[in-house]
JSON list of C-alpha atoms in Angstrom, two decimals:
[
{"chain": "A", "resi": 1, "resn": "MET", "atom": "CA", "xyz": [110.40, 100.39, 92.52]},
{"chain": "A", "resi": 2, "resn": "GLY", "atom": "CA", "xyz": [108.97, 100.73, 95.89]},
{"chain": "A", "resi": 3, "resn": "ALA", "atom": "CA", "xyz": [108.12, 97.66, 98.09]},
{"chain": "A", "resi": 4, "resn": "GLN", "atom": "CA", "xyz": [106.55, 95.38, 95.09]},
{"chain": "A", "resi": 5, "resn": "TRP", "atom": "CA", "xyz": [109.10, 95.31, 92.34]},
{"chain": "A", "resi": 6, "resn": "LYS", "atom": "CA", "xyz": [107.40, 95.21, 88.94]},
{"chain": "A", "resi": 7, "resn": "ALA", "atom": "CA", "xyz": [108.77, 94.92, 85.31]},
{"chain": "A", "resi": 8, "resn": "LYS", "atom": "CA", "xyz": [109.48, 98.70, 84.28]},
{"chain": "A", "resi": 9, "resn": "HIS", "atom": "CA", "xyz": [108.91, 97.79, 80.36]},
{"chain": "A", "resi": 10, "resn": "LYS", "atom": "CA", "xyz": [105.37, 97.65, 78.87]},
{"chain": "A", "resi": 11, "resn": "ASP", "atom": "CA", "xyz": [106.43, 95.30, 76.52]},
{"chain": "A", "resi": 12, "resn": "LEU", "atom": "CA", "xyz": [107.70, 93.06, 79.27]},
{"chain": "A", "resi": 13, "resn": "ALA", "atom": "CA", "xyz": [104.30, 93.08, 81.35]},
{"chain": "A", "resi": 14, "resn": "ALA", "atom": "CA", "xyz": [102.52, 92.88, 78.46]},
{"chain": "A", "resi": 15, "resn": "ASN", "atom": "CA", "xyz": [104.07, 89.59, 77.63]},
{"chain": "A", "resi": 16, "resn": "ALA", "atom": "CA", "xyz": [103.34, 88.26, 81.60]},
{"chain": "A", "resi": 17, "resn": "LYS", "atom": "CA", "xyz": [99.75, 88.67, 81.11]},
{"chain": "A", "resi": 18, "resn": "GLY", "atom": "CA", "xyz": [99.29, 84.57, 81.14]},
{"chain": "A", "resi": 19, "resn": "ARG", "atom": "CA", "xyz": [101.74, 83.96, 83.95]},
{"chain": "A", "resi": 20, "resn": "LEU", "atom": "CA", "xyz": [99.81, 86.77, 85.86]},
{"chain": "A", "resi": 21, "resn": "PHE", "atom": "CA", "xyz": [96.78, 85.01, 85.00]},
{"chain": "A", "resi": 22, "resn": "GLY", "atom": "CA", "xyz": [98.17, 81.92, 86.74]},
{"chain": "A", "resi": 23, "resn": "LYS", "atom": "CA", "xyz": [99.67, 83.48, 89.66]},
{"chain": "A", "resi": 24, "resn": "LEU", "atom": "CA", "xyz": [96.18, 84.86, 90.49]},
{"chain": "A", "resi": 25, "resn": "ALA", "atom": "CA", "xyz": [94.67, 81.39, 89.84]},
{"chain": "A", "resi": 26, "resn": "LYS", "atom": "CA", "xyz": [96.93, 80.17, 92.27]},
{"chain": "A", "resi": 27, "resn": "GLU", "atom": "CA", "xyz": [96.04, 82.78, 94.91]},
{"chain": "A", "resi": 28, "resn": "ILE", "atom": "CA", "xyz": [92.13, 82.11, 94.25]},
{"chain": "A", "resi": 29, "resn": "MET", "atom": "CA", "xyz": [92.48, 78.28, 94.84]},
{"chain": "A", "resi": 30, "resn": "VAL", "atom": "CA", "xyz": [94.41, 78.84, 98.13]},
{"chain": "A", "resi": 31, "resn": "ALA", "atom": "CA", "xyz": [92.07, 81.65, 99.54]},
{"chain": "A", "resi": 32, "resn": "ALA", "atom": "CA", "xyz": [88.81, 79.47, 98.13]},
{"chain": "A", "resi": 33, "resn": "ARG", "atom": "CA", "xyz": [90.15, 76.40, 100.34]},
{"chain": "A", "resi": 34, "resn": "SER", "atom": "CA", "xyz": [87.86, 78.78, 103.52]},
{"chain": "A", "resi": 35, "resn": "GLY", "atom": "CA", "xyz": [84.77, 79.14, 101.49]},
{"chain": "A", "resi": 36, "resn": "ALA", "atom": "CA", "xyz": [83.76, 79.15, 97.44]},
{"chain": "A", "resi": 37, "resn": "ASP", "atom": "CA", "xyz": [81.53, 82.45, 98.31]},
{"chain": "A", "resi": 38, "resn": "PRO", "atom": "CA", "xyz": [83.41, 85.61, 98.26]},
{"chain": "A", "resi": 39, "resn": "ALA", "atom": "CA", "xyz": [80.86, 87.09, 99.89]},
{"chain": "A", "resi": 40, "resn": "SER", "atom": "CA", "xyz": [81.77, 85.69, 102.95]},
{"chain": "A", "resi": 41, "resn": "ASN", "atom": "CA", "xyz": [85.13, 85.28, 102.30]},
{"chain": "A", "resi": 42, "resn": "ALA", "atom": "CA", "xyz": [87.21, 88.08, 102.61]},
{"chain": "A", "resi": 43, "resn": "ARG", "atom": "CA", "xyz": [90.61, 87.16, 101.29]},
{"chain": "A", "resi": 44, "resn": "LEU", "atom": "CA", "xyz": [89.11, 85.30, 98.38]},
{"chain": "A", "resi": 45, "resn": "ARG", "atom": "CA", "xyz": [86.91, 88.69, 97.43]},
{"chain": "A", "resi": 46, "resn": "LEU", "atom": "CA", "xyz": [89.70, 90.61, 97.17]},
{"chain": "A", "resi": 47, "resn": "VAL", "atom": "CA", "xyz": [91.65, 88.46, 94.93]},
{"chain": "A", "resi": 48, "resn": "VAL", "atom": "CA", "xyz": [88.76, 87.97, 92.79]},
{"chain": "A", "resi": 49, "resn": "GLU", "atom": "CA", "xyz": [88.49, 91.16, 92.34]},
{"chain": "A", "resi": 50, "resn": "GLN", "atom": "CA", "xyz": [91.95, 91.93, 91.20]},
{"chain": "A", "resi": 51, "resn": "ALA", "atom": "CA", "xyz": [91.43, 89.20, 88.86]},
{"chain": "A", "resi": 52, "resn": "ARG", "atom": "CA", "xyz": [88.16, 90.77, 87.26]},
{"chain": "A", "resi": 53, "resn": "LYS", "atom": "CA", "xyz": [90.32, 94.25, 86.80]},
{"chain": "A", "resi": 54, "resn": "VAL", "atom": "CA", "xyz": [93.24, 92.19, 84.85]},
{"chain": "A", "resi": 55, "resn": "SER", "atom": "CA", "xyz": [90.21, 90.87, 82.86]},
{"chain": "A", "resi": 56, "resn": "MET", "atom": "CA", "xyz": [91.09, 87.46, 83.75]},
{"chain": "A", "resi": 57, "resn": "PRO", "atom": "CA", "xyz": [88.05, 84.96, 81.54]},
{"chain": "A", "resi": 58, "resn": "LYS", "atom": "CA", "xyz": [85.15, 84.05, 83.92]},
{"chain": "A", "resi": 59, "resn": "ASP", "atom": "CA", "xyz": [85.48, 80.32, 83.13]},
{"chain": "A", "resi": 60, "resn": "THR", "atom": "CA", "xyz": [89.21, 80.04, 84.49]},
{"chain": "A", "resi": 61, "resn": "LEU", "atom": "CA", "xyz": [88.13, 82.56, 87.37]},
{"chain": "A", "resi": 62, "resn": "ASP", "atom": "CA", "xyz": [85.33, 80.33, 88.21]},
{"chain": "A", "resi": 63, "resn": "ARG", "atom": "CA", "xyz": [87.20, 77.00, 87.54]},
{"chain": "A", "resi": 64, "resn": "ALA", "atom": "CA", "xyz": [90.27, 77.99, 90.06]},
{"chain": "A", "resi": 65, "resn": "ILE", "atom": "CA", "xyz": [87.15, 78.85, 92.76]},
{"chain": "A", "resi": 66, "resn": "LYS", "atom": "CA", "xyz": [85.44, 75.18, 92.19]},
{"chain": "A", "resi": 67, "resn": "LYS", "atom": "CA", "xyz": [89.02, 73.73, 92.31]},
{"chain": "A", "resi": 68, "resn": "GLY", "atom": "CA", "xyz": [90.49, 75.39, 95.69]},
{"chain": "A", "resi": 69, "resn": "ALA", "atom": "CA", "xyz": [87.27, 74.71, 97.45]},
{"chain": "A", "resi": 70, "resn": "GLY", "atom": "CA", "xyz": [87.24, 70.87, 96.78]},
{"chain": "A", "resi": 71, "resn": "LEU", "atom": "CA", "xyz": [84.31, 71.05, 94.46]},
{"chain": "A", "resi": 72, "resn": "THR", "atom": "CA", "xyz": [86.01, 69.56, 91.29]},
{"chain": "A", "resi": 73, "resn": "GLY", "atom": "CA", "xyz": [87.27, 66.24, 93.18]},
{"chain": "A", "resi": 74, "resn": "GLU", "atom": "CA", "xyz": [90.72, 67.48, 92.30]},
{"chain": "A", "resi": 75, "resn": "ALA", "atom": "CA", "xyz": [93.33, 67.56, 95.00]},
{"chain": "A", "resi": 76, "resn": "VAL", "atom": "CA", "xyz": [95.18, 70.89, 95.72]},
{"chain": "A", "resi": 77, "resn": "HIS", "atom": "CA", "xyz": [97.87, 71.84, 97.83]},
{"chain": "A", "resi": 78, "resn": "PHE", "atom": "CA", "xyz": [100.06, 75.12, 97.37]},
{"chain": "A", "resi": 79, "resn": "GLU", "atom": "CA", "xyz": [102.71, 75.87, 100.34]},
{"chain": "A", "resi": 80, "resn": "HIS", "atom": "CA", "xyz": [103.77, 79.30, 100.97]},
{"chain": "A", "resi": 81, "resn": "VAL", "atom": "CA", "xyz": [106.67, 79.72, 101.19]},
{"chain": "A", "resi": 82, "resn": "ILE", "atom": "CA", "xyz": [109.12, 82.89, 101.50]},
{"chain": "A", "resi": 83, "resn": "TYR", "atom": "CA", "xyz": [113.04, 83.23, 100.34]},
{"chain": "A", "resi": 84, "resn": "GLU", "atom": "CA", "xyz": [115.09, 86.13, 101.50]},
{"chain": "A", "resi": 85, "resn": "GLY", "atom": "CA", "xyz": [118.33, 87.19, 100.61]},
{"chain": "A", "resi": 86, "resn": "PHE", "atom": "CA", "xyz": [120.32, 90.17, 98.71]},
{"chain": "A", "resi": 87, "resn": "ALA", "atom": "CA", "xyz": [120.11, 90.99, 94.91]},
{"chain": "A", "resi": 88, "resn": "PRO", "atom": "CA", "xyz": [123.23, 92.31, 93.55]},
{"chain": "A", "resi": 89, "resn": "HIS", "atom": "CA", "xyz": [125.24, 95.12, 95.23]},
{"chain": "A", "resi": 90, "resn": "GLN", "atom": "CA", "xyz": [123.19, 94.26, 98.40]},
{"chain": "A", "resi": 91, "resn": "VAL", "atom": "CA", "xyz": [119.70, 95.28, 97.84]},
{"chain": "A", "resi": 92, "resn": "PRO", "atom": "CA", "xyz": [117.34, 93.16, 100.12]},
{"chain": "A", "resi": 93, "resn": "VAL", "atom": "CA", "xyz": [114.87, 91.45, 98.47]},
{"chain": "A", "resi": 94, "resn": "MET", "atom": "CA", "xyz": [112.09, 89.23, 99.74]},
{"chain": "A", "resi": 95, "resn": "VAL", "atom": "CA", "xyz": [110.25, 86.19, 97.50]},
{"chain": "A", "resi": 96, "resn": "GLU", "atom": "CA", "xyz": [107.02, 84.93, 98.06]},
{"chain": "A", "resi": 97, "resn": "CYS", "atom": "CA", "xyz": [106.12, 81.72, 96.78]},
{"chain": "A", "resi": 98, "resn": "LEU", "atom": "CA", "xyz": [103.18, 79.38, 96.45]},
{"chain": "A", "resi": 99, "resn": "THR", "atom": "CA", "xyz": [104.67, 76.17, 95.27]},
{"chain": "A", "resi": 100, "resn": "ASP", "atom": "CA", "xyz": [103.04, 72.62, 94.90]},
{"chain": "A", "resi": 101, "resn": "ASN", "atom": "CA", "xyz": [106.48, 71.08, 95.36]},
{"chain": "A", "resi": 102, "resn": "VAL", "atom": "CA", "xyz": [109.39, 72.72, 98.10]},
{"chain": "A", "resi": 103, "resn": "ASN", "atom": "CA", "xyz": [112.08, 70.06, 96.74]},
{"chain": "A", "resi": 104, "resn": "ARG", "atom": "CA", "xyz": [111.36, 71.53, 93.18]},
{"chain": "A", "resi": 105, "resn": "THR", "atom": "CA", "xyz": [111.27, 75.32, 94.17]},
{"chain": "A", "resi": 106, "resn": "ALA", "atom": "CA", "xyz": [113.96, 75.64, 96.65]},
{"chain": "A", "resi": 107, "resn": "PRO", "atom": "CA", "xyz": [117.27, 74.26, 94.27]},
{"chain": "A", "resi": 108, "resn": "GLU", "atom": "CA", "xyz": [115.65, 77.12, 91.27]},
{"chain": "A", "resi": 109, "resn": "MET", "atom": "CA", "xyz": [115.74, 79.82, 94.27]},
{"chain": "A", "resi": 110, "resn": "ARG", "atom": "CA", "xyz": [119.14, 78.75, 95.02]},
{"chain": "A", "resi": 111, "resn": "VAL", "atom": "CA", "xyz": [120.06, 79.09, 91.55]},
{"chain": "A", "resi": 112, "resn": "LEU", "atom": "CA", "xyz": [118.60, 81.91, 91.02]},
{"chain": "A", "resi": 113, "resn": "PHE", "atom": "CA", "xyz": [120.30, 83.65, 93.92]},
{"chain": "A", "resi": 114, "resn": "ARG", "atom": "CA", "xyz": [123.63, 83.00, 92.31]},
{"chain": "A", "resi": 115, "resn": "LYS", "atom": "CA", "xyz": [124.13, 86.66, 91.04]},
{"chain": "A", "resi": 116, "resn": "GLY", "atom": "CA", "xyz": [122.95, 87.77, 94.40]},
{"chain": "A", "resi": 117, "resn": "GLN", "atom": "CA", "xyz": [123.03, 86.01, 97.97]},
{"chain": "A", "resi": 118, "resn": "LEU", "atom": "CA", "xyz": [120.40, 83.72, 99.23]},
{"chain": "A", "resi": 119, "resn": "GLY", "atom": "CA", "xyz": [119.93, 84.62, 103.17]},
{"chain": "A", "resi": 120, "resn": "THR", "atom": "CA", "xyz": [118.67, 82.19, 106.05]},
{"chain": "A", "resi": 121, "resn": "SER", "atom": "CA", "xyz": [114.88, 82.85, 107.44]},
{"chain": "A", "resi": 122, "resn": "GLY", "atom": "CA", "xyz": [114.77, 86.45, 109.05]},
{"chain": "A", "resi": 123, "resn": "SER", "atom": "CA", "xyz": [118.53, 87.71, 107.45]},
{"chain": "A", "resi": 124, "resn": "VAL", "atom": "CA", "xyz": [116.32, 90.23, 105.72]},
{"chain": "A", "resi": 125, "resn": "SER", "atom": "CA", "xyz": [112.52, 90.16, 106.96]},
{"chain": "A", "resi": 126, "resn": "TRP", "atom": "CA", "xyz": [113.63, 92.05, 110.18]},
{"chain": "A", "resi": 127, "resn": "ASP", "atom": "CA", "xyz": [114.05, 95.15, 107.48]},
{"chain": "A", "resi": 128, "resn": "PHE", "atom": "CA", "xyz": [110.54, 94.58, 106.14]},
{"chain": "A", "resi": 129, "resn": "ASP", "atom": "CA", "xyz": [107.06, 95.77, 107.74]},
{"chain": "A", "resi": 130, "resn": "HIS", "atom": "CA", "xyz": [103.98, 93.44, 106.92]},
{"chain": "A", "resi": 131, "resn": "VAL", "atom": "CA", "xyz": [101.43, 95.33, 105.71]},
{"chain": "A", "resi": 132, "resn": "GLY", "atom": "CA", "xyz": [98.13, 95.55, 103.61]},
{"chain": "A", "resi": 133, "resn": "MET", "atom": "CA", "xyz": [98.91, 97.06, 100.26]},
{"chain": "A", "resi": 134, "resn": "ILE", "atom": "CA", "xyz": [96.23, 98.75, 98.08]},
{"chain": "A", "resi": 135, "resn": "GLU", "atom": "CA", "xyz": [96.48, 100.18, 94.89]},
{"chain": "A", "resi": 136, "resn": "ALA", "atom": "CA", "xyz": [94.09, 102.98, 94.03]},
{"chain": "A", "resi": 137, "resn": "GLU", "atom": "CA", "xyz": [93.27, 105.88, 91.65]},
{"chain": "A", "resi": 138, "resn": "PRO", "atom": "CA", "xyz": [91.11, 108.66, 91.86]},
{"chain": "A", "resi": 139, "resn": "SER", "atom": "CA", "xyz": [87.59, 108.58, 90.46]},
{"chain": "A", "resi": 140, "resn": "ARG", "atom": "CA", "xyz": [86.67, 112.09, 91.28]},
{"chain": "A", "resi": 141, "resn": "ALA", "atom": "CA", "xyz": [88.44, 115.50, 90.81]},
{"chain": "A", "resi": 142, "resn": "ASP", "atom": "CA", "xyz": [88.40, 116.41, 94.55]},
{"chain": "A", "resi": 143, "resn": "ALA", "atom": "CA", "xyz": [89.45, 112.90, 96.02]},
{"chain": "A", "resi": 144, "resn": "ASP", "atom": "CA", "xyz": [92.60, 113.67, 98.62]},
{"chain": "A", "resi": 145, "resn": "ALA", "atom": "CA", "xyz": [94.77, 110.46, 99.46]},
{"chain": "A", "resi": 146, "resn": "GLU", "atom": "CA", "xyz": [95.32, 112.02, 102.92]},
{"chain": "A", "resi": 147, "resn": "VAL", "atom": "CA", "xyz": [92.09, 112.87, 103.54]},
{"chain": "A", "resi": 148, "resn": "ALA", "atom": "CA", "xyz": [91.34, 109.21, 102.18]},
{"chain": "A", "resi": 149, "resn": "ALA", "atom": "CA", "xyz": [93.67, 107.15, 104.23]},
{"chain": "A", "resi": 150, "resn": "ILE", "atom": "CA", "xyz": [92.42, 108.70, 107.70]},
{"chain": "A", "resi": 151, "resn": "GLU", "atom": "CA", "xyz": [89.08, 108.42, 106.57]},
{"chain": "A", "resi": 152, "resn": "ALA", "atom": "CA", "xyz": [89.20, 104.84, 105.36]},
{"chain": "A", "resi": 153, "resn": "GLY", "atom": "CA", "xyz": [91.54, 103.98, 108.27]},
{"chain": "A", "resi": 154, "resn": "ALA", "atom": "CA", "xyz": [94.97, 103.12, 106.18]},
{"chain": "A", "resi": 155, "resn": "GLN", "atom": "CA", "xyz": [97.95, 103.38, 108.50]},
{"chain": "A", "resi": 156, "resn": "ASP", "atom": "CA", "xyz": [99.80, 105.86, 105.66]},
{"chain": "A", "resi": 157, "resn": "PHE", "atom": "CA", "xyz": [99.57, 106.38, 102.34]},
{"chain": "A", "resi": 158, "resn": "GLU", "atom": "CA", "xyz": [102.20, 106.60, 99.36]},
{"chain": "A", "resi": 159, "resn": "ALA", "atom": "CA", "xyz": [101.46, 109.21, 96.64]},
{"chain": "A", "resi": 160, "resn": "ALA", "atom": "CA", "xyz": [100.95, 108.43, 92.73]},
{"chain": "A", "resi": 161, "resn": "GLY", "atom": "CA", "xyz": [104.04, 108.74, 90.94]},
{"chain": "A", "resi": 162, "resn": "GLU", "atom": "CA", "xyz": [103.86, 109.51, 87.23]},
{"chain": "A", "resi": 163, "resn": "GLY", "atom": "CA", "xyz": [101.24, 107.65, 85.41]},
{"chain": "A", "resi": 164, "resn": "GLY", "atom": "CA", "xyz": [100.84, 105.51, 88.69]},
{"chain": "A", "resi": 165, "resn": "ALA", "atom": "CA", "xyz": [98.59, 105.05, 91.54]},
{"chain": "A", "resi": 166, "resn": "THR", "atom": "CA", "xyz": [98.70, 105.44, 94.94]},
{"chain": "A", "resi": 167, "resn": "VAL", "atom": "CA", "xyz": [99.03, 103.14, 97.50]},
{"chain": "A", "resi": 168, "resn": "PHE", "atom": "CA", "xyz": [97.67, 103.05, 100.73]},
{"chain": "A", "resi": 169, "resn": "LEU", "atom": "CA", "xyz": [99.30, 100.86, 103.70]},
{"chain": "A", "resi": 170, "resn": "THR", "atom": "CA", "xyz": [97.41, 99.12, 106.42]},
{"chain": "A", "resi": 171, "resn": "ASP", "atom": "CA", "xyz": [97.70, 97.07, 109.05]},
{"chain": "A", "resi": 172, "resn": "PRO", "atom": "CA", "xyz": [96.96, 93.38, 107.93]},
{"chain": "A", "resi": 173, "resn": "THR", "atom": "CA", "xyz": [93.93, 92.68, 109.38]},
{"chain": "A", "resi": 174, "resn": "ASP", "atom": "CA", "xyz": [92.54, 95.78, 108.17]},
{"chain": "A", "resi": 175, "resn": "LEU", "atom": "CA", "xyz": [93.24, 94.95, 104.16]},
{"chain": "A", "resi": 176, "resn": "ASP", "atom": "CA", "xyz": [89.55, 94.36, 103.73]},
{"chain": "A", "resi": 177, "resn": "LEU", "atom": "CA", "xyz": [88.36, 97.05, 105.88]},
{"chain": "A", "resi": 178, "resn": "VAL", "atom": "CA", "xyz": [90.19, 99.80, 104.00]},
{"chain": "A", "resi": 179, "resn": "SER", "atom": "CA", "xyz": [89.50, 98.60, 100.57]},
{"chain": "A", "resi": 180, "resn": "ARG", "atom": "CA", "xyz": [85.64, 98.49, 101.17]},
{"chain": "A", "resi": 181, "resn": "ALA", "atom": "CA", "xyz": [86.01, 102.27, 102.51]},
{"chain": "A", "resi": 182, "resn": "LEU", "atom": "CA", "xyz": [88.02, 103.63, 99.96]},
{"chain": "A", "resi": 183, "resn": "PRO", "atom": "CA", "xyz": [85.58, 104.32, 97.47]},
{"chain": "A", "resi": 184, "resn": "ALA", "atom": "CA", "xyz": [83.17, 106.25, 99.22]},
{"chain": "A", "resi": 185, "resn": "GLN", "atom": "CA", "xyz": [86.47, 108.49, 99.43]},
{"chain": "A", "resi": 186, "resn": "GLY", "atom": "CA", "xyz": [86.81, 109.01, 95.89]},
{"chain": "A", "resi": 187, "resn": "PHE", "atom": "CA", "xyz": [89.44, 106.10, 95.17]},
{"chain": "A", "resi": 188, "resn": "THR", "atom": "CA", "xyz": [88.87, 103.14, 92.88]},
{"chain": "A", "resi": 189, "resn": "VAL", "atom": "CA", "xyz": [90.55, 100.17, 93.97]},
{"chain": "A", "resi": 190, "resn": "LEU", "atom": "CA", "xyz": [93.12, 98.44, 91.39]},
{"chain": "A", "resi": 191, "resn": "SER", "atom": "CA", "xyz": [94.47, 95.53, 93.85]},
{"chain": "A", "resi": 192, "resn": "ALA", "atom": "CA", "xyz": [94.71, 94.50, 97.38]},
{"chain": "A", "resi": 193, "resn": "LYS", "atom": "CA", "xyz": [96.92, 92.48, 99.30]},
{"chain": "A", "resi": 194, "resn": "LEU", "atom": "CA", "xyz": [99.00, 91.76, 101.86]},
{"chain": "A", "resi": 195, "resn": "GLY", "atom": "CA", "xyz": [102.90, 92.91, 101.39]},
{"chain": "A", "resi": 196, "resn": "TYR", "atom": "CA", "xyz": [106.72, 93.53, 102.76]},
{"chain": "A", "resi": 197, "resn": "LYS", "atom": "CA", "xyz": [107.36, 97.30, 102.83]},
{"chain": "A", "resi": 198, "resn": "PRO", "atom": "CA", "xyz": [111.30, 98.24, 103.37]},
{"chain": "A", "resi": 199, "resn": "ARG", "atom": "CA", "xyz": [112.24, 100.11, 106.03]},
{"chain": "A", "resi": 200, "resn": "ASN", "atom": "CA", "xyz": [115.39, 101.62, 105.12]},
{"chain": "A", "resi": 201, "resn": "PRO", "atom": "CA", "xyz": [115.56, 100.89, 101.32]},
{"chain": "A", "resi": 202, "resn": "VAL", "atom": "CA", "xyz": [118.79, 101.58, 99.42]},
{"chain": "A", "resi": 203, "resn": "ASP", "atom": "CA", "xyz": [118.62, 104.88, 97.39]},
{"chain": "A", "resi": 204, "resn": "PRO", "atom": "CA", "xyz": [119.08, 104.28, 93.44]},
{"chain": "A", "resi": 205, "resn": "ALA", "atom": "CA", "xyz": [121.30, 106.95, 93.31]},
{"chain": "A", "resi": 206, "resn": "SER", "atom": "CA", "xyz": [123.66, 105.38, 95.42]},
{"chain": "A", "resi": 207, "resn": "LEU", "atom": "CA", "xyz": [124.29, 102.63, 92.33]},
{"chain": "A", "resi": 208, "resn": "ARG", "atom": "CA", "xyz": [125.61, 103.27, 88.80]},
{"chain": "A", "resi": 209, "resn": "ALA", "atom": "CA", "xyz": [123.36, 102.70, 85.94]},
{"chain": "A", "resi": 210, "resn": "GLU", "atom": "CA", "xyz": [125.20, 99.28, 85.19]},
{"chain": "A", "resi": 211, "resn": "HIS", "atom": "CA", "xyz": [124.30, 98.18, 88.92]},
{"chain": "A", "resi": 212, "resn": "LEU", "atom": "CA", "xyz": [120.87, 98.71, 88.38]},
{"chain": "A", "resi": 213, "resn": "GLU", "atom": "CA", "xyz": [120.55, 97.02, 85.46]},
{"chain": "A", "resi": 214, "resn": "GLU", "atom": "CA", "xyz": [122.02, 94.22, 87.01]},
{"chain": "A", "resi": 215, "resn": "VAL", "atom": "CA", "xyz": [119.71, 94.59, 89.86]},
{"chain": "A", "resi": 216, "resn": "GLU", "atom": "CA", "xyz": [116.71, 94.84, 87.30]},
{"chain": "A", "resi": 217, "resn": "VAL", "atom": "CA", "xyz": [118.00, 91.72, 85.19]},
{"chain": "A", "resi": 218, "resn": "PHE", "atom": "CA", "xyz": [118.24, 89.75, 88.62]},
{"chain": "A", "resi": 219, "resn": "LEU", "atom": "CA", "xyz": [114.34, 90.95, 89.69]},
{"chain": "A", "resi": 220, "resn": "ALA", "atom": "CA", "xyz": [112.93, 89.87, 86.24]},
{"chain": "A", "resi": 221, "resn": "ALA", "atom": "CA", "xyz": [114.77, 86.60, 86.51]},
{"chain": "A", "resi": 222, "resn": "ILE", "atom": "CA", "xyz": [113.50, 85.86, 89.69]},
{"chain": "A", "resi": 223, "resn": "ASP", "atom": "CA", "xyz": [110.07, 87.08, 88.60]},
{"chain": "A", "resi": 224, "resn": "ALA", "atom": "CA", "xyz": [109.49, 84.40, 85.84]},
{"chain": "A", "resi": 225, "resn": "ASN", "atom": "CA", "xyz": [109.87, 81.79, 88.17]},
{"chain": "A", "resi": 226, "resn": "ASP", "atom": "CA", "xyz": [106.52, 79.84, 87.81]},
{"chain": "A", "resi": 227, "resn": "ASP", "atom": "CA", "xyz": [106.34, 79.25, 91.41]},
{"chain": "A", "resi": 228, "resn": "VAL", "atom": "CA", "xyz": [107.01, 83.16, 92.55]},
{"chain": "A", "resi": 229, "resn": "GLN", "atom": "CA", "xyz": [103.60, 85.07, 93.34]},
{"chain": "A", "resi": 230, "resn": "ASN", "atom": "CA", "xyz": [105.66, 88.46, 94.33]},
{"chain": "A", "resi": 231, "resn": "VAL", "atom": "CA", "xyz": [108.60, 90.41, 94.48]},
{"chain": "A", "resi": 232, "resn": "PHE", "atom": "CA", "xyz": [109.52, 92.81, 97.07]},
{"chain": "A", "resi": 233, "resn": "VAL", "atom": "CA", "xyz": [112.68, 94.72, 97.20]},
{"chain": "A", "resi": 234, "resn": "GLY", "atom": "CA", "xyz": [114.25, 97.38, 99.42]},
{"chain": "A", "resi": 235, "resn": "LEU", "atom": "CA", "xyz": [115.12, 100.12, 96.99]},
{"chain": "A", "resi": 236, "resn": "ALA", "atom": "CA", "xyz": [113.66, 103.46, 96.81]},
{"chain": "A", "resi": 237, "resn": "GLY", "atom": "CA", "xyz": [111.73, 105.32, 94.23]}
]
């Protein structure tokens, strides 16, 4: 499951494409506050590249940039909020939201956390590192993840699992720099964002199968909320 939780089942992932576009549009709007030109706005450039890789329609992408930059005359205000707590069976969770109404989001989170435990600020974050996370896949046969991490300036990397991507971990301030350097090392960047990596993840083997299923159901319900951008989970594997 790793640092960022993702739906395991392909049918769930496919059905969530519209929701993914909505989340990316929010990130684009927030990033575009600092300027509508991706060439001079590193944060915007990263999320625009991610949107293109998942085939977000160009008109949707352009509209989000213009709206966020204030070029349409519409007021856009999203507040970044993080909720901390535990999924069932004491699995630590950090939920990152972008909301235009905290008074709506907060009670919704309280309801969603009823099957777990909603904590206070700092109750879980102490056990996570704030890092840059870059998902990438080799673009040539001789690409070596360890060499690429060293040469590109990443702090560490997590080798690709079966059918997955290599995750390069960076200092938050180096996210753009490393993502730009990886192609020269034989890796195609699939996504690049800031996130939270658990320091002491729970071993799934310590949980019974039905308990793992309860954790999955809990996380899926959290992720389905319209205000939720990312879910970071302290569960290994």
